[in-house]
Short mmCIF file of C-alpha atoms and ligand atoms in Angstrom, two decimals:
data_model
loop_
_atom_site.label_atom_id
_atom_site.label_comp_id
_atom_site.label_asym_id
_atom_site.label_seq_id
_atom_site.Cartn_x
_atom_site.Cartn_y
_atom_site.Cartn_z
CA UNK A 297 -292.78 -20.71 -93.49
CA UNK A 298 -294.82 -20.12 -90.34
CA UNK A 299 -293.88 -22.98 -87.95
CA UNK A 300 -297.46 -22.64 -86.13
CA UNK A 301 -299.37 -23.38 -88.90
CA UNK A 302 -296.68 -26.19 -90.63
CA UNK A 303 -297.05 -27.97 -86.91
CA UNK A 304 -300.53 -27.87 -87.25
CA UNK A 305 -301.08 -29.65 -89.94
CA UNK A 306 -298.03 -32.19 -89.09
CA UNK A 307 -299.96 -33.21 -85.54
CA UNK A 308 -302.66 -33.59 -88.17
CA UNK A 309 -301.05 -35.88 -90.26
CA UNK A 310 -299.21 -37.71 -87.54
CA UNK A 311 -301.60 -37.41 -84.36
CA UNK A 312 -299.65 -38.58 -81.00
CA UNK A 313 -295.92 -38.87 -82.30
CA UNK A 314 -294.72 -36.59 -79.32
CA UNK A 315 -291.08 -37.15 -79.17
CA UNK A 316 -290.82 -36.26 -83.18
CA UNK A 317 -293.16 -33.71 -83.33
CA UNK A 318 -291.11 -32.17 -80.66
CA UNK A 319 -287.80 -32.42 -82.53
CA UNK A 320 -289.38 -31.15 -85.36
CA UNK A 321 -290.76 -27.88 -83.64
CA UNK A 322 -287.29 -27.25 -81.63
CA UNK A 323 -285.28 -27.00 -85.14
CA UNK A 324 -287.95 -25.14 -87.22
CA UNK A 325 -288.60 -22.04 -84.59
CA UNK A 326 -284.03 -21.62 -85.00
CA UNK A 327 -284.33 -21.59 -88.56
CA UNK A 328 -287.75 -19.72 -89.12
CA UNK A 329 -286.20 -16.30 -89.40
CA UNK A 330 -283.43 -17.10 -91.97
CA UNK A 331 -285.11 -19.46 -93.71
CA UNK A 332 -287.83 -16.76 -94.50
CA UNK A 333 -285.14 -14.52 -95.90
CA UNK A 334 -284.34 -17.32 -98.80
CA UNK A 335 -287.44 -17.41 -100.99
CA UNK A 336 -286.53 -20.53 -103.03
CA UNK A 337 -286.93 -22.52 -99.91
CA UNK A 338 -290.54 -21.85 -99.35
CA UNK A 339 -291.10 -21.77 -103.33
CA UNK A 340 -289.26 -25.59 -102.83
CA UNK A 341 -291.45 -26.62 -99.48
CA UNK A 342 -288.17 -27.35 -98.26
CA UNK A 343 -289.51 -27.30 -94.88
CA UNK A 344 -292.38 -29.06 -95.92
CA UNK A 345 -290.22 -31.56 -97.49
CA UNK A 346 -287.16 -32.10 -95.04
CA UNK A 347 -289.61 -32.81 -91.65
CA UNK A 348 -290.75 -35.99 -93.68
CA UNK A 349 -288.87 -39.04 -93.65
CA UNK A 350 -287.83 -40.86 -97.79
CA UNK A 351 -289.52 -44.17 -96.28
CA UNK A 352 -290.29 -46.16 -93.07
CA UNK A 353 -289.45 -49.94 -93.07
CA UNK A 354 -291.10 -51.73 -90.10
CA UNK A 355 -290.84 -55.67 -90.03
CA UNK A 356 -292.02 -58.61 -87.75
CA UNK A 357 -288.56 -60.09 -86.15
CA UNK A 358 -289.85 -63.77 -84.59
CA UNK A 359 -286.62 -65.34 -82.36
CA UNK A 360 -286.48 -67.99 -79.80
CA UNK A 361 -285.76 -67.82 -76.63
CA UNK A 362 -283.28 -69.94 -74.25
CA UNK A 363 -286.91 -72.22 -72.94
CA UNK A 364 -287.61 -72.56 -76.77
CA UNK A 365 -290.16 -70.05 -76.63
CA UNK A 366 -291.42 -67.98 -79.59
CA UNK A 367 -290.77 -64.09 -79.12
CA UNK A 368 -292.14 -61.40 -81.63
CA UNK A 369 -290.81 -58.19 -81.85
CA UNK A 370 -291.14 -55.22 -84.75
CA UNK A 371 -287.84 -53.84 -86.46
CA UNK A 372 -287.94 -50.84 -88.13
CA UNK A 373 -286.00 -48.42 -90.02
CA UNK A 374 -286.53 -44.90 -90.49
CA UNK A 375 -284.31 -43.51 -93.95
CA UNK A 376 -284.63 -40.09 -93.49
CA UNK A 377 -282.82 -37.48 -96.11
CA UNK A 378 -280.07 -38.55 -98.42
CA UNK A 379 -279.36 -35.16 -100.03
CA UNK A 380 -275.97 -35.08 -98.76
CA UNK A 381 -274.58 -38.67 -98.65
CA UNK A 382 -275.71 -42.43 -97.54
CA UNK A 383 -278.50 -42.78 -94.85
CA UNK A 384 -276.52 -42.93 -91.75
CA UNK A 385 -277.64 -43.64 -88.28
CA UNK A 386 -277.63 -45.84 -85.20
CA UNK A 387 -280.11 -48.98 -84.07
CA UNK A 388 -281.80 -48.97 -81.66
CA UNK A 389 -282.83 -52.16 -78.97
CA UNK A 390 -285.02 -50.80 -76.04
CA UNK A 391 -288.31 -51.64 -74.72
CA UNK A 392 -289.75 -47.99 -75.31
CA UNK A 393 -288.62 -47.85 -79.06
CA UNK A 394 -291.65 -46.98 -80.86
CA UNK A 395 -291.99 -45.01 -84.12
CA UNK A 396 -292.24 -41.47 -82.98
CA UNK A 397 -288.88 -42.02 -81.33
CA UNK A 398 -286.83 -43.29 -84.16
CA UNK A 399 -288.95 -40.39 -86.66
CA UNK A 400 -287.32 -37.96 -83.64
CA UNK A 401 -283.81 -39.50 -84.21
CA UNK A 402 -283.49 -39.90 -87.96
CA UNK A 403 -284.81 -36.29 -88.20
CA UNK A 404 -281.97 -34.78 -85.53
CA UNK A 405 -279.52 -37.49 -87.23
CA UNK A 406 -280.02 -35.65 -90.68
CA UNK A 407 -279.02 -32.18 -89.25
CA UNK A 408 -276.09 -33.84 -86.99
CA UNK A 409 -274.52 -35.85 -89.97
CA UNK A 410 -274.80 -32.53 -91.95
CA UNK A 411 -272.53 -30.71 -89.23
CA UNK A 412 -269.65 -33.29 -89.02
CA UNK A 413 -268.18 -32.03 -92.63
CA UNK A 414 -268.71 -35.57 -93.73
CA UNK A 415 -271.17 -36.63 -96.71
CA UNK A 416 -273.71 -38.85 -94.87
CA UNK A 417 -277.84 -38.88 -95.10
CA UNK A 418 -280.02 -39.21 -91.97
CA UNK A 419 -281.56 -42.57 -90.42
CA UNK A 420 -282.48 -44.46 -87.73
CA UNK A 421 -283.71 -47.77 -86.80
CA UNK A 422 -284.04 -50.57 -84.29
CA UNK A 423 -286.25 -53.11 -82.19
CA UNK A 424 -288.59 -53.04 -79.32
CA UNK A 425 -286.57 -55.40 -78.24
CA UNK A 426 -285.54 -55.64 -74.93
CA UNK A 427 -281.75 -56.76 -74.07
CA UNK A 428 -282.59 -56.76 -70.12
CA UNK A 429 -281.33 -59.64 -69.04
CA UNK A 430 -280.94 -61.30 -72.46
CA UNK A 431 -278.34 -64.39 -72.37
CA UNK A 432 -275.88 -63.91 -75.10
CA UNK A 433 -277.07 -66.75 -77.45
CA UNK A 434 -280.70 -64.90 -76.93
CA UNK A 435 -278.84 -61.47 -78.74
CA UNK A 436 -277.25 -63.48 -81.19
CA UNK A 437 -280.42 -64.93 -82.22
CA UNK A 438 -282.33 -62.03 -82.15
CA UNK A 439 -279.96 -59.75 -84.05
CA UNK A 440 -279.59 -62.63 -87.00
CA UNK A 441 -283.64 -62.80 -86.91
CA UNK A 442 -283.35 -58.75 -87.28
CA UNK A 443 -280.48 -58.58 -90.37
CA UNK A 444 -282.62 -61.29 -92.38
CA UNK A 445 -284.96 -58.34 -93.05
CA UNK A 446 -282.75 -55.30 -92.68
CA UNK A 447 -279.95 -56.36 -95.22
CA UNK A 448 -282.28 -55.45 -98.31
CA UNK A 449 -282.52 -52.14 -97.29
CA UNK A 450 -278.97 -51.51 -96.71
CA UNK A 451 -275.93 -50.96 -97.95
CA UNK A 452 -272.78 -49.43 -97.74
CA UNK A 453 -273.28 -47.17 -100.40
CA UNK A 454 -276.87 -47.10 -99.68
CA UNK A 455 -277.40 -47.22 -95.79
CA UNK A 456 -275.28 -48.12 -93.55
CA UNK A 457 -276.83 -48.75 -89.40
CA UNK A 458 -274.22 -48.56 -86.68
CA UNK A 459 -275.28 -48.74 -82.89
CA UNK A 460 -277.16 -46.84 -80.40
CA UNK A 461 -278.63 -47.44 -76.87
CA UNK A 462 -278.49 -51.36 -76.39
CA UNK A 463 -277.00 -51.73 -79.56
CA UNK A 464 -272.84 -51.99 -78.95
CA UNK A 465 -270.17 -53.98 -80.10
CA UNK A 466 -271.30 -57.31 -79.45
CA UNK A 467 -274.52 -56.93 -81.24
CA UNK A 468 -272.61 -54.70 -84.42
CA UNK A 469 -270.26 -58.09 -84.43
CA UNK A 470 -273.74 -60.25 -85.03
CA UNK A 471 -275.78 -58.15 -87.06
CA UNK A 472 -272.44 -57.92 -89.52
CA UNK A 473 -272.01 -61.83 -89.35
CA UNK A 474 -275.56 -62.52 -90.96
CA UNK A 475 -275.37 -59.36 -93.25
CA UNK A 476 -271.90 -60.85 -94.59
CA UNK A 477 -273.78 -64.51 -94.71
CA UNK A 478 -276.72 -63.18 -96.45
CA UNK A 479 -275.24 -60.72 -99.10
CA UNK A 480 -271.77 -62.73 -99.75
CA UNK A 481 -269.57 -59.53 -99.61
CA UNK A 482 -267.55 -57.54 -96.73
CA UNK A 483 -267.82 -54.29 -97.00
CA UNK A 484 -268.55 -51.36 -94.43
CA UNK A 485 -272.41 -51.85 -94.25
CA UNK A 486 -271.77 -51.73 -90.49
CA UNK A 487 -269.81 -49.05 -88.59
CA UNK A 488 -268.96 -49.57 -84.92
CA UNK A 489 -267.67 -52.97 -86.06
CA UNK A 490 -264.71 -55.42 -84.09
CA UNK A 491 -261.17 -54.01 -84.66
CA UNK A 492 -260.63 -58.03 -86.49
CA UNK A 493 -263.26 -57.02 -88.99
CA UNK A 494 -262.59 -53.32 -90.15
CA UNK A 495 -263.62 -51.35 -87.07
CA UNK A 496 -261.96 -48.26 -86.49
CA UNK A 497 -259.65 -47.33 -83.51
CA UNK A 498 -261.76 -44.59 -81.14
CA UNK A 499 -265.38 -45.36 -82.27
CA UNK A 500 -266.13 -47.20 -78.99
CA UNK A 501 -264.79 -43.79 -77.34
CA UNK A 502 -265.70 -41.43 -79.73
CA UNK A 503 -268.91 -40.09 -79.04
CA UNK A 504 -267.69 -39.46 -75.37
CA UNK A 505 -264.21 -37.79 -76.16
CA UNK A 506 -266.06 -35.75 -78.68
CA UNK A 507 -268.53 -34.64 -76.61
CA UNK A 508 -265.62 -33.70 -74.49
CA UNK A 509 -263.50 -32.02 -77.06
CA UNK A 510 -266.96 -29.37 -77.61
CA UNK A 511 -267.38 -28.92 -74.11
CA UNK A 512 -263.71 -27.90 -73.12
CA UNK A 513 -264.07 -25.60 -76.32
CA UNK A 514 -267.56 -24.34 -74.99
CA UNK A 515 -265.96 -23.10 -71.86
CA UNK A 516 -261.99 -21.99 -73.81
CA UNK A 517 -264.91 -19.75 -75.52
CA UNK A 518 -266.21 -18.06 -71.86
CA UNK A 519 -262.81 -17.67 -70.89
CA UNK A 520 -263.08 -20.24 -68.44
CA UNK A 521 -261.34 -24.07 -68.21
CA UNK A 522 -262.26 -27.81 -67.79
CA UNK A 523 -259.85 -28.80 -65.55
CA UNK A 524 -261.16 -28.83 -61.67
CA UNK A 525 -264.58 -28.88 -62.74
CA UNK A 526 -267.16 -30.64 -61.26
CA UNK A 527 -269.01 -32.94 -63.78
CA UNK A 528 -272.45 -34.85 -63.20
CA UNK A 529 -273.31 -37.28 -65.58
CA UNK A 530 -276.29 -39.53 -66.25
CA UNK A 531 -276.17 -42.89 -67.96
CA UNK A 532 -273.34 -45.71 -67.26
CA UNK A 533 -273.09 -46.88 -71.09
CA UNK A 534 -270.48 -46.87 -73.81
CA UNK A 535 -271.58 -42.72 -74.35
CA UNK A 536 -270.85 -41.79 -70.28
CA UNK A 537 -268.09 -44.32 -70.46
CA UNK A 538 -266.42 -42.23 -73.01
CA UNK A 539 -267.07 -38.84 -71.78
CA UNK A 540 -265.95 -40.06 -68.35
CA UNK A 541 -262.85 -41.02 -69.53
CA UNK A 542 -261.51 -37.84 -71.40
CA UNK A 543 -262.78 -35.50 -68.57
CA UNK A 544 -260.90 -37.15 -65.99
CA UNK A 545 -257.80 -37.44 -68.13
CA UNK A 546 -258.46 -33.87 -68.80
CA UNK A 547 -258.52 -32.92 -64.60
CA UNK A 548 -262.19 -32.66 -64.37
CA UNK A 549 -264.15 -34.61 -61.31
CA UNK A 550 -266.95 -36.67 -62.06
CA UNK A 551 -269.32 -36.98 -59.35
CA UNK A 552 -272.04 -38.83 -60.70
CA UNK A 553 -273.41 -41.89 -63.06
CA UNK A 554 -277.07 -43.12 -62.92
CA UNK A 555 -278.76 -45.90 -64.43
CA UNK A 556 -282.74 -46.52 -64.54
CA UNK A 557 -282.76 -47.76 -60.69
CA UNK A 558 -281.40 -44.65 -59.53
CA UNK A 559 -278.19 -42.81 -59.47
CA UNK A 560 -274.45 -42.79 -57.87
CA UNK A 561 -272.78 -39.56 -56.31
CA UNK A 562 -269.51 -40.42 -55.73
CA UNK A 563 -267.77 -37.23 -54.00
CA UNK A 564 -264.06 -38.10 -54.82
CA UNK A 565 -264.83 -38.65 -58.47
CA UNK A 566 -264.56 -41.91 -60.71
CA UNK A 567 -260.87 -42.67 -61.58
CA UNK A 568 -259.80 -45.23 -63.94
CA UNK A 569 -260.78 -48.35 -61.66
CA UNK A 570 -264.16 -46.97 -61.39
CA UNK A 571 -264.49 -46.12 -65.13
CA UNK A 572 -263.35 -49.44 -65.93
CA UNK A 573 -266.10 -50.98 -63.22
CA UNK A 574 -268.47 -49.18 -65.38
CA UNK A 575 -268.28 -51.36 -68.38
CA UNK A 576 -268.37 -54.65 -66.21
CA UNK A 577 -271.85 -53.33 -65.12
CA UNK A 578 -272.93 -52.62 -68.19
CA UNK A 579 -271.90 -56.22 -69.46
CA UNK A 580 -273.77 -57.33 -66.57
CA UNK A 581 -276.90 -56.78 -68.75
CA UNK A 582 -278.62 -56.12 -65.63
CA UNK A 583 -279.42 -52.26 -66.22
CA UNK A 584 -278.22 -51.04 -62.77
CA UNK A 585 -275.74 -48.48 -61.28
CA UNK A 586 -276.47 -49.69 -57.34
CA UNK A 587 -274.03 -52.79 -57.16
CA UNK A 588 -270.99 -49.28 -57.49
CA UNK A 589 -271.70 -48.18 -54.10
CA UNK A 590 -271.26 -51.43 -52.81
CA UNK A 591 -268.09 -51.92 -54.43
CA UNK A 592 -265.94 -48.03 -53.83
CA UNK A 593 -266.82 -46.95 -49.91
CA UNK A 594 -267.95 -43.20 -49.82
CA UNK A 595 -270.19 -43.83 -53.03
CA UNK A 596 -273.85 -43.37 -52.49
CA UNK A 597 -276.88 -44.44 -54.34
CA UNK A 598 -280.00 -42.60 -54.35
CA UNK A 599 -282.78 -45.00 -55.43
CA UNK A 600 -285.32 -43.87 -58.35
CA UNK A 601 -283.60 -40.21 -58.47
CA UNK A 602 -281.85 -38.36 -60.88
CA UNK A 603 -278.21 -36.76 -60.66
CA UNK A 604 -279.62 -33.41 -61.14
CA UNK A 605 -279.74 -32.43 -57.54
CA UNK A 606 -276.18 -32.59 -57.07
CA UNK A 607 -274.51 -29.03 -57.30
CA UNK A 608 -272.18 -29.00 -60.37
CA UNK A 609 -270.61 -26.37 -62.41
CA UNK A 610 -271.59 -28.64 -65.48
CA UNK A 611 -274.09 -30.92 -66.57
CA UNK A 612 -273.65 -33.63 -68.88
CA UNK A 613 -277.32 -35.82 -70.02
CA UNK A 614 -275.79 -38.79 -71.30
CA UNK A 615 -278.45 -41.19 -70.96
CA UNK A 616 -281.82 -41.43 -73.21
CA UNK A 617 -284.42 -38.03 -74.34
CA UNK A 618 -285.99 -35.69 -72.50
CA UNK A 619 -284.23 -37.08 -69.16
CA UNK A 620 -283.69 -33.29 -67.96
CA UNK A 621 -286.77 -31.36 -67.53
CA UNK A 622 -287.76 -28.09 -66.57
CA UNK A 623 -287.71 -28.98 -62.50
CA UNK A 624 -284.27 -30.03 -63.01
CA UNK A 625 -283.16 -27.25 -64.73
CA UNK A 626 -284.31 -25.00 -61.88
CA UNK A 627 -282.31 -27.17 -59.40
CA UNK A 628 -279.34 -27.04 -61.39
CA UNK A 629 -279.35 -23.56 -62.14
CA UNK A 630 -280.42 -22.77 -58.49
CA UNK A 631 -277.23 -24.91 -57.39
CA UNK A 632 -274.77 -22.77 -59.39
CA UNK A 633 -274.98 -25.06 -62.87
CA UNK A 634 -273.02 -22.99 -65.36
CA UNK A 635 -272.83 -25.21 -68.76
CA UNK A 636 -275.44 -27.61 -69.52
CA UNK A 637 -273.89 -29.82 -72.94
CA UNK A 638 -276.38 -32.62 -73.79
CA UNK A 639 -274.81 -35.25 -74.82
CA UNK A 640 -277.70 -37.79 -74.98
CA UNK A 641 -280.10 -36.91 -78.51
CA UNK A 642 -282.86 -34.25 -77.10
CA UNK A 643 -281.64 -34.92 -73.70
CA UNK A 644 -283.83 -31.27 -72.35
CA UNK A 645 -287.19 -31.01 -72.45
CA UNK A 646 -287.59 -27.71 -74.02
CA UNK A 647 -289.08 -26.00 -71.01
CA UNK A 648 -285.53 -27.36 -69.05
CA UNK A 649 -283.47 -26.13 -72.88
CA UNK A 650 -285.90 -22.62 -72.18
CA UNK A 651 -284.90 -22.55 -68.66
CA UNK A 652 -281.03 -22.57 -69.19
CA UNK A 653 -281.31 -19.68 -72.54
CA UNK A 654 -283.02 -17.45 -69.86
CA UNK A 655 -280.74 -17.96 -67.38
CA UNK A 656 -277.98 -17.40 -69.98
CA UNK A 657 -275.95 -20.85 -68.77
CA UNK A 658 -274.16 -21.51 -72.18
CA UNK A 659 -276.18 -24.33 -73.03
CA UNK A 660 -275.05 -26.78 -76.41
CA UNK A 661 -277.94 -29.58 -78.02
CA UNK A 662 -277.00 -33.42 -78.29
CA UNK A 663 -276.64 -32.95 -82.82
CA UNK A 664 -273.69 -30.81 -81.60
CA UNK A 665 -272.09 -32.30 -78.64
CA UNK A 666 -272.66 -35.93 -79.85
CA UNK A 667 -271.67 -35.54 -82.87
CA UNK A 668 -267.96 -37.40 -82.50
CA UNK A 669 -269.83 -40.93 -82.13
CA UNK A 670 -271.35 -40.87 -85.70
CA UNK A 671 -268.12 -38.68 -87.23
CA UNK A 672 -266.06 -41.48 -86.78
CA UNK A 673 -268.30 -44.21 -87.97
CA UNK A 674 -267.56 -41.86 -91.39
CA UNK A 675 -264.01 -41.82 -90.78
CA UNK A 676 -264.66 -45.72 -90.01
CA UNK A 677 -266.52 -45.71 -93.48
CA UNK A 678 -263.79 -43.89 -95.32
CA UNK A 679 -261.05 -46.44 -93.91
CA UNK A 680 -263.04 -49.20 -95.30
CA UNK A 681 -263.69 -47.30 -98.53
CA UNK A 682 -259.92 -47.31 -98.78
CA UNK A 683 -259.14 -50.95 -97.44
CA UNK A 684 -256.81 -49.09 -95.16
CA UNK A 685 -256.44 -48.60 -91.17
CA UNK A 686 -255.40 -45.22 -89.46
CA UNK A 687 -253.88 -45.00 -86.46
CA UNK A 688 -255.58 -44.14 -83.05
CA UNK A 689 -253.69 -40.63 -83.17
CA UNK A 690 -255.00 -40.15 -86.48
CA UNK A 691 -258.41 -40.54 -86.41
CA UNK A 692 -258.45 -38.74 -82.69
CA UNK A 693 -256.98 -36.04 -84.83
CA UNK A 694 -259.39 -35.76 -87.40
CA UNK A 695 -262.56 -36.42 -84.49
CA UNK A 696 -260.66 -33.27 -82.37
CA UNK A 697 -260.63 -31.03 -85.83
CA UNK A 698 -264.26 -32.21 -86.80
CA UNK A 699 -265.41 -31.55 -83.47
CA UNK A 700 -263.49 -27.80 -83.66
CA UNK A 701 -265.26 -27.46 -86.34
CA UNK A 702 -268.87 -27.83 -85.22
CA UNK A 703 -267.91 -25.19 -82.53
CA UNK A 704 -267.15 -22.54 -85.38
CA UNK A 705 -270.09 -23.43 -87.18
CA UNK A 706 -272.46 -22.60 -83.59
CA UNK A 707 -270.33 -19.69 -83.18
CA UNK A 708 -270.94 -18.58 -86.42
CA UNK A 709 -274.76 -19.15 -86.53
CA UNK A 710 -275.54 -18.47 -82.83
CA UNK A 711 -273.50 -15.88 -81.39
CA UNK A 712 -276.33 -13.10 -80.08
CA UNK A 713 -275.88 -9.37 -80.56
CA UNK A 714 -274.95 -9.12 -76.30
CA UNK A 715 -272.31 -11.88 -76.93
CA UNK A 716 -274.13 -14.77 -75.66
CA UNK A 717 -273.93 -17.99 -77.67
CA UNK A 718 -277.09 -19.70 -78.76
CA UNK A 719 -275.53 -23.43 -79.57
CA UNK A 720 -278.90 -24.62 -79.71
CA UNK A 721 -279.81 -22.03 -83.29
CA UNK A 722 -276.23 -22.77 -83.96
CA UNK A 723 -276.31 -25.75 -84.22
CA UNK A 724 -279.69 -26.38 -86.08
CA UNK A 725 -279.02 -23.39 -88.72
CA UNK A 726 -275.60 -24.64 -89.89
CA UNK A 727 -276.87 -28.09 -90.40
CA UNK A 728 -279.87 -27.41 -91.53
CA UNK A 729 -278.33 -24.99 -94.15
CA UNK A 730 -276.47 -27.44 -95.44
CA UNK A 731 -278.73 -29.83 -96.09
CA UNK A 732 -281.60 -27.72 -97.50
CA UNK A 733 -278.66 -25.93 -99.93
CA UNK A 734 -278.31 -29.34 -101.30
CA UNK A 735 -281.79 -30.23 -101.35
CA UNK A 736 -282.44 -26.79 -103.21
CA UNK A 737 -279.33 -28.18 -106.09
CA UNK A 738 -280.79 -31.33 -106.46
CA UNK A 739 -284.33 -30.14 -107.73
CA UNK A 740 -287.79 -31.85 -106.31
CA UNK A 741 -287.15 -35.22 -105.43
N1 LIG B 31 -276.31 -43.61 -82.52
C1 LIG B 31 -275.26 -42.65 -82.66
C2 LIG B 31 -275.87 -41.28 -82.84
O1 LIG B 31 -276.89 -40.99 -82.26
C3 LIG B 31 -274.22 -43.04 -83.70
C4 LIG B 31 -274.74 -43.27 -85.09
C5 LIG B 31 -273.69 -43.78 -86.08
O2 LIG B 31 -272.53 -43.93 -85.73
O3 LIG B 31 -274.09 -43.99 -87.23
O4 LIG B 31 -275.35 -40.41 -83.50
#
């Protein structure tokens, strides 16, 4: 394989598609070298065969509004790979979701789902739709207008959506409803669902905690420690929530949230009340982080600016992709930035992800740090599987051990000959191993 040429000829096949093109490129140049030292993989095209999604659904989604207007939006979803278990991936509702975006995420998805241990495919799907301001009959009938074509595609043996940016428990709740209307069974098509319907305890936190759990064990590994640390976040949703949470229960200081109007450095550091304010914000539906300096004195808002300014020891994108770029990689690293983990998917431009290698801060990519979120949706899936419910220590066990065990498998496939650790080719070797070793077993398909 020779990633220059097999990029070539995918901006030829799919001209503009920036955002996937770029995911594609990032996890091809980490696996180019060992992947030309197995010849059955180029004799298989696996590369040729894993950068291309099974099939893309798109469909019209026509609602009505609260003035009895008609709105038309597109749904999509993008089933990725299978080899290793059930399509498996969030929804999307945004105003930017486009094609390219949700090609990006069901391809980083696949490789993500393949680290967790658990047997689940890669997908992703979702809506242009925007929930800005949205009343909450609007959602409902927008998300029942969305399942009427979705549920033929899924399944929980088959497919099986949970949520993503604008998609959280409220909307999992509605999209299940008409799914369990419209194909007369309950089963675990859904993950992320109500704890009254077969949701599991620690999905709403999970993707936070986890991202948590692989950063403490990203610094145990430099000999240094979480606690004291100075955090900065982006992002004030269910992801920063989480990660908010654990690393202030864990003695870290958070000093920063943003939102798309701007962003909140808060020198004493969010404590519970302020972690709790975040989710009444984010019910607000309003898409703003300003009304938080209003409400805690000594907060301050900086209007249409990013939380990469602030001098941190770590950095924590938790918001949407590419929302760190090169420029604020230099500021970071210029302010004393020591660990950069991405929690958001393809958080780091790659000139920012080039930036922080060169620098050698220890820098880990979103499939790896985010990876708790969709882990427990599988533990979520095995629970229903079994018609059973663990406890919240339980599954928090088995997210802490998964999570250990992504950090072995970046050790394992990144560690440099001077020491440093490469998460980054860690992480996109070990799960892309895993899924071309099955592709490779299961013959041409
Ligand atoms: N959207 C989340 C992700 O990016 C979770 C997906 C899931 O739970 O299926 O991994």
């Amino acid at each position: 394989m020779n990633v220059n040429h097999l990029m070539t000829e995918l901006e030829r096949k799919h001209p503009g598609e920036k955002e996937y093109l770029q995911a594609v490129r990032e996890v091809l140049a980490s696996v180019e070298e060992i992947y030309n030292r197995h010849p059955e993989f180029g004799a298989l095209r696996i590369a040729e065969r894993i950068v291309e999604p099974d099939r893309i659904f798109t469909f019209k989604v026509p609602w009505v509004d609260d003035r009895g207007e008609v709105q038309v939006n597109i749904g999509y979803r993008v089933q990725f790979n299978n080899a290793i278990g059930p399509y498996k991936g969030g929804l999307r509702f945004h105003a930017s979701v486009n094609l390219s975006i949700l090609k990006f995420l069901g391809f980083e998805q696949t490789f993500k789902n393949a680290l967790t241990t658990l047997p689940m495919g890669g997908a992703k799907g979702g809506s242009d739709f925007n929930p800005r301001g949205k009343s909450d009959a609007e959602i409902m009938r927008f998300c029942q207008a969305f399942m009427t074509e979705l549920w033929r595609y899924i399944g929980p043996e088959t497919d099986v959506p949970a949520g993503d940016i604008g998609v959280g428990g409220r909307e999992i709740g509605y999209l299940y409803g008409m799914y369990r209307k419209l194909a007369r069974e309950n089963t675990g098509v859904l993950t992320g669902k109500g704890m009254t319907y077969g949701g599991s305890l620690v999905r709403p936190e999970a993707t936070g905690f986890g991202a948590i759990y692989f950063t403490a064990q990203m610094l145990e590994q430099a000999g240094d420690e979480l606690a004291r640390k100075r955090i900065a976040l982006s992002g004030f949703g269910n992801v920063a929530w989480g990660a908010a949470l654990k690393a202030t229960e864990l003695g870290a200081k958070v000093v920063t949230i943003s939102g798309p109007d701007g962003f909140i450095y808060d020198p004493s550091g969010l404590d519970r009340e302020k972690i709790d304010y975040m989710l009444e914000l984010r019910a607000s539906n309003n898409d703003v982080v300003a009304p938080y300096a209003e409400r805690f004195a000594g907060a301050e808002f900086f209007a249409g600016r990013k939380p990469w300014e602030i001098p941190v020891d770590i950095a924590m994108p938790c918001a949407t992709q590419n929302e760190l770029d090169g420029e604020d990689a230099a500021r970071l690293l210029a302010n004393g930035v020591r660990y950069i983990a991405e929690v958001s998917n393809m958080g780091c431009t790659p000139e920012a992800i080039d930036a922080f290698i060169a620098q050698k801060a220890v820098y880990a990519p979103g499939k790896a740090v985010n990876a708790g979120g969709v882990a427990t949706s599988g533990l979520e899936m095995s629970q229903n599987a079994m018609k059973l419910n663990w406890s919240r220590e339980e599954v928090d066990r088995r997210l802490h051990e998964i999570m250990s065990s992504i950090h072995r498998a970046c050790l394992e496939y990144g560690t440099e000959p001077d020491g440093y650790i490469n998460y980054m080719k860690g992480a996109n070797i070990a799960g892309f191993m895993k899924v071309a070793r099955s592709m490779v077993e299961q013959g041409i398909l």
